[in-house]
Amino acid sequence: MALIGEDVANQIRERLSTMVAPVKIVHFTQELNLEYGRETRQALEELAALSDKLTLEVYDFLIDKEKVAEYGVDKVPATAILNGKDYGIRFYGMPAGYEFATLLDAILDVSKGESELGPESREKLRQVTKPLHLEVFVTPT
Amino acid sequence: MRLAHQFALENDLITADCIEATEFPDLVTEYRVQAVPKTVINQEQSVEGALPESYFLDTVLSAVDHSEGSQEP
């Protein structure tokens, strides 16, 4: 059974039609992580099918050690959103409910290669000279 | 959540994780997440709530300044 219904799929298709550059979704799953893992992967497969500019790569957290290291993933399910460049944007867990919209936002922003932040914010962010790691905890609503 | 990802787009030194709290109970305990959204900054400090862009940015940046010199990886 599809996780993304036809109506929602059409809305997503429309949003994704504004994509600029192709975006790659890199997903790490784990055989044992069944509760959410399977659904997360299925949702991403259905999503990737909604735009020619979206591709999905799936790796196994326990087997594909090189990719795990390359993307700095330390838990699963993990999902990285990138264009040619990896901006350090990650989702851990299933992006359901409101977070699915956040995932679409991330895809569209990465596709553009720039945020829609105000000029003042962007200037301040350019001045950051040390590693800054943000972990935002959310729940599906 | 989108703000953190937008920050990451603007500077290569910035990385942003969106973490589904119910799937990672150990992290929730470790970081004492009692309400969401909660943003943990460099594994050390945190901000709660969904804040407006400029306020969220200033809070995050001041947290980084504040921790300067106190932690080196």
Short mmCIF file of C-alpha atoms in Angstrom, two decimals:
data_model
loop_
_atom_site.label_atom_id
_atom_site.label_comp_id
_atom_site.label_asym_id
_atom_site.label_seq_id
_atom_site.Cartn_x
_atom_site.Cartn_y
_atom_site.Cartn_z
CA MET A 1 0.00 0.00 0.00
CA ALA A 2 1.27 3.46 -0.86
CA LEU A 3 2.23 5.71 2.04
CA ILE A 4 1.77 8.83 -0.07
CA GLY A 5 -1.80 9.05 -1.36
CA GLU A 6 -2.56 10.26 -4.88
CA ASP A 7 -3.82 13.71 -3.81
CA VAL A 8 -0.77 14.39 -1.70
CA ALA A 9 1.47 12.97 -4.42
CA ASN A 10 0.04 15.51 -6.86
CA GLN A 11 0.67 18.37 -4.44
CA ILE A 12 4.25 17.18 -3.91
CA ARG A 13 4.79 16.84 -7.67
CA GLU A 14 3.71 20.43 -8.07
CA ARG A 15 6.09 21.69 -5.38
CA LEU A 16 8.96 19.64 -6.80
CA SER A 17 8.33 21.09 -10.26
CA THR A 18 10.08 24.24 -8.99
CA MET A 19 13.34 22.33 -8.41
CA VAL A 20 16.42 23.84 -10.02
CA ALA A 21 19.36 21.43 -9.74
CA PRO A 22 18.99 17.68 -9.24
CA VAL A 23 18.98 16.52 -5.62
CA LYS A 24 20.25 13.25 -4.25
CA ILE A 25 18.65 11.62 -1.22
CA VAL A 26 21.12 9.32 0.49
CA HIS A 27 19.40 7.00 2.91
CA PHE A 28 20.91 4.67 5.48
CA THR A 29 18.83 1.85 6.80
CA GLN A 30 19.38 -1.21 8.92
CA GLU A 31 17.86 -4.62 8.56
CA LEU A 32 17.18 -4.91 12.28
CA ASN A 33 15.67 -1.47 12.54
CA LEU A 34 12.28 -2.65 11.37
CA GLU A 35 9.78 -0.55 13.26
CA TYR A 36 10.27 2.67 11.32
CA GLY A 37 13.07 1.72 8.96
CA ARG A 38 10.96 0.01 6.35
CA GLU A 39 8.32 2.74 6.23
CA THR A 40 10.92 5.48 6.03
CA ARG A 41 12.57 3.80 3.09
CA GLN A 42 9.26 3.22 1.35
CA ALA A 43 8.21 6.85 1.85
CA LEU A 44 11.51 8.04 0.35
CA GLU A 45 11.15 5.66 -2.61
CA GLU A 46 7.67 7.00 -3.29
CA LEU A 47 8.91 10.57 -2.93
CA ALA A 48 11.88 10.08 -5.25
CA ALA A 49 9.53 8.75 -7.93
CA LEU A 50 7.67 12.08 -7.99
CA SER A 51 10.39 14.09 -9.74
CA ASP A 52 12.93 13.38 -12.47
CA LYS A 53 15.33 15.60 -10.57
CA LEU A 54 15.26 13.43 -7.45
CA THR A 55 17.38 10.33 -6.99
CA LEU A 56 17.57 7.99 -4.03
CA GLU A 57 20.55 5.96 -2.91
CA VAL A 58 20.05 3.45 -0.13
CA TYR A 59 22.85 2.01 1.97
CA ASP A 60 22.99 -0.46 4.81
CA PHE A 61 24.27 1.06 8.03
CA LEU A 62 26.07 -2.14 9.08
CA ILE A 63 27.51 -3.16 5.71
CA ASP A 64 28.33 0.06 3.83
CA LYS A 65 30.94 1.32 6.29
CA GLU A 66 32.67 3.60 3.79
CA LYS A 67 29.47 5.48 3.02
CA VAL A 68 28.58 5.67 6.70
CA ALA A 69 31.95 7.33 7.33
CA GLU A 70 31.66 9.56 4.26
CA TYR A 71 28.34 10.96 5.42
CA GLY A 72 29.19 10.95 9.12
CA VAL A 73 26.09 8.99 10.03
CA ASP A 74 25.97 7.64 13.60
CA LYS A 75 22.42 6.30 13.85
CA VAL A 76 19.61 5.04 11.61
CA PRO A 77 17.34 5.56 9.84
CA ALA A 78 19.40 8.47 8.48
CA THR A 79 18.78 10.59 5.40
CA ALA A 80 21.11 13.12 3.80
CA ILE A 81 19.90 15.69 1.28
CA LEU A 82 22.49 16.98 -1.17
CA ASN A 83 23.06 18.28 -4.66
CA GLY A 84 26.60 17.89 -6.03
CA LYS A 85 27.62 19.27 -2.68
CA ASP A 86 26.93 17.94 0.81
CA TYR A 87 25.76 20.84 2.99
CA GLY A 88 25.52 18.74 6.14
CA ILE A 89 21.74 18.47 6.10
CA ARG A 90 20.46 15.29 7.78
CA PHE A 91 17.23 13.73 8.93
CA TYR A 92 17.29 11.00 11.57
CA GLY A 93 14.15 8.92 11.85
CA MET A 94 11.08 9.00 9.71
CA PRO A 95 10.16 12.45 8.42
CA ALA A 96 6.42 12.04 8.93
CA GLY A 97 3.64 14.58 9.34
CA TYR A 98 4.92 18.12 9.59
CA GLU A 99 8.49 16.94 9.15
CA PHE A 100 7.65 15.64 5.72
CA ALA A 101 7.04 19.26 4.75
CA THR A 102 10.41 20.11 6.30
CA LEU A 103 11.98 17.43 4.12
CA LEU A 104 10.40 18.97 1.02
CA ASP A 105 11.68 22.40 2.11
CA ALA A 106 15.18 20.97 2.48
CA ILE A 107 15.01 19.37 -0.96
CA LEU A 108 13.85 22.61 -2.59
CA ASP A 109 16.43 24.73 -0.73
CA VAL A 110 19.28 22.34 -1.60
CA SER A 111 18.08 22.26 -5.20
CA LYS A 112 18.42 26.04 -5.30
CA GLY A 113 21.72 25.86 -3.45
CA GLU A 114 20.80 28.77 -1.22
CA SER A 115 18.53 29.51 1.69
CA GLU A 116 15.76 32.06 1.63
CA LEU A 117 17.08 33.72 4.76
CA GLY A 118 17.29 37.48 5.04
CA PRO A 119 20.52 39.23 3.94
CA GLU A 120 21.39 40.11 7.53
CA SER A 121 21.15 36.49 8.68
CA ARG A 122 23.21 35.30 5.73
CA GLU A 123 25.93 37.82 6.51
CA LYS A 124 26.07 36.68 10.15
CA LEU A 125 26.21 33.03 9.07
CA ARG A 126 29.08 33.75 6.69
CA GLN A 127 31.08 35.00 9.65
CA VAL A 128 30.92 31.70 11.54
CA THR A 129 34.49 30.38 11.63
CA LYS A 130 34.12 27.35 13.88
CA PRO A 131 32.23 24.11 13.41
CA LEU A 132 28.61 24.50 14.46
CA HIS A 133 26.48 21.40 14.81
CA LEU A 134 22.75 21.81 15.38
CA GLU A 135 20.58 18.90 16.46
CA VAL A 136 16.90 19.77 16.36
CA PHE A 137 14.58 17.36 18.15
CA VAL A 138 11.08 17.13 16.75
CA THR A 139 8.04 14.87 17.01
CA PRO A 140 5.53 14.00 14.29
CA THR A 141 2.35 16.02 14.60
CA MET B 1 13.43 23.00 11.84
CA ARG B 2 13.84 24.50 8.44
CA LEU B 3 15.92 27.35 9.87
CA ALA B 4 18.68 25.02 11.08
CA HIS B 5 18.90 23.42 7.65
CA GLN B 6 18.97 26.86 6.04
CA PHE B 7 21.86 27.82 8.31
CA ALA B 8 23.72 24.71 7.10
CA LEU B 9 23.23 25.79 3.49
CA GLU B 10 24.94 29.11 4.14
CA ASN B 11 28.20 27.93 5.70
CA ASP B 12 30.15 24.71 5.25
CA LEU B 13 31.12 24.69 8.92
CA ILE B 14 27.47 24.38 9.90
CA THR B 15 25.70 21.03 9.96
CA ALA B 16 22.08 20.46 10.94
CA ASP B 17 20.27 17.28 11.99
CA CYS B 18 16.54 16.91 12.26
CA ILE B 19 16.00 14.16 14.83
CA GLU B 20 12.72 12.36 15.30
CA ALA B 21 12.61 12.26 19.10
CA THR B 22 10.39 9.21 19.53
CA GLU B 23 12.80 7.06 17.50
CA PHE B 24 15.88 8.00 19.52
CA PRO B 25 14.94 7.74 23.20
CA ASP B 26 18.58 7.45 24.31
CA LEU B 27 19.44 10.84 22.82
CA VAL B 28 16.29 12.32 24.31
CA THR B 29 17.47 11.17 27.73
CA GLU B 30 21.06 12.26 27.15
CA TYR B 31 20.04 15.77 26.07
CA ARG B 32 17.10 15.94 28.51
CA VAL B 33 14.59 16.76 25.79
CA GLN B 34 11.32 17.49 27.55
CA ALA B 35 9.61 19.62 24.93
CA VAL B 36 10.03 19.96 21.19
CA PRO B 37 11.37 21.55 19.17
CA LYS B 38 14.61 21.60 21.09
CA THR B 39 17.87 22.53 19.41
CA VAL B 40 21.12 21.21 20.83
CA ILE B 41 24.15 23.29 19.88
CA ASN B 42 27.52 21.53 19.56
CA GLN B 43 26.37 18.74 21.90
CA GLU B 44 26.56 21.19 24.74
CA GLN B 45 24.02 23.98 24.90
CA SER B 46 20.41 24.12 23.88
CA VAL B 47 17.50 26.31 22.86
CA GLU B 48 13.86 25.38 23.26
CA GLY B 49 10.91 26.35 21.14
CA ALA B 50 10.33 27.48 17.57
CA LEU B 51 11.90 30.93 17.44
CA PRO B 52 11.79 33.61 14.75
CA GLU B 53 14.74 33.68 12.32
CA SER B 54 16.83 36.52 13.71
CA TYR B 55 16.26 35.61 17.35
CA PHE B 56 17.07 31.93 16.76
CA LEU B 57 20.23 32.85 14.86
CA ASP B 58 21.43 35.28 17.52
CA THR B 59 20.75 32.73 20.26
CA VAL B 60 22.69 30.03 18.42
CA LEU B 61 25.60 32.35 17.64
CA SER B 62 25.84 33.65 21.18
CA ALA B 63 25.88 30.07 22.46
CA VAL B 64 28.85 29.36 20.20
CA ASP B 65 30.68 32.51 21.34
CA HIS B 66 29.93 31.65 24.92
CA SER B 67 31.47 28.19 24.62
CA GLU B 68 34.60 29.52 22.93
CA GLY B 69 37.74 28.00 24.36
CA SER B 70 35.81 25.74 26.70
CA GLN B 71 35.62 22.83 24.29
CA GLU B 72 37.95 21.64 21.61
CA PRO B 73 37.15 18.47 19.67
#
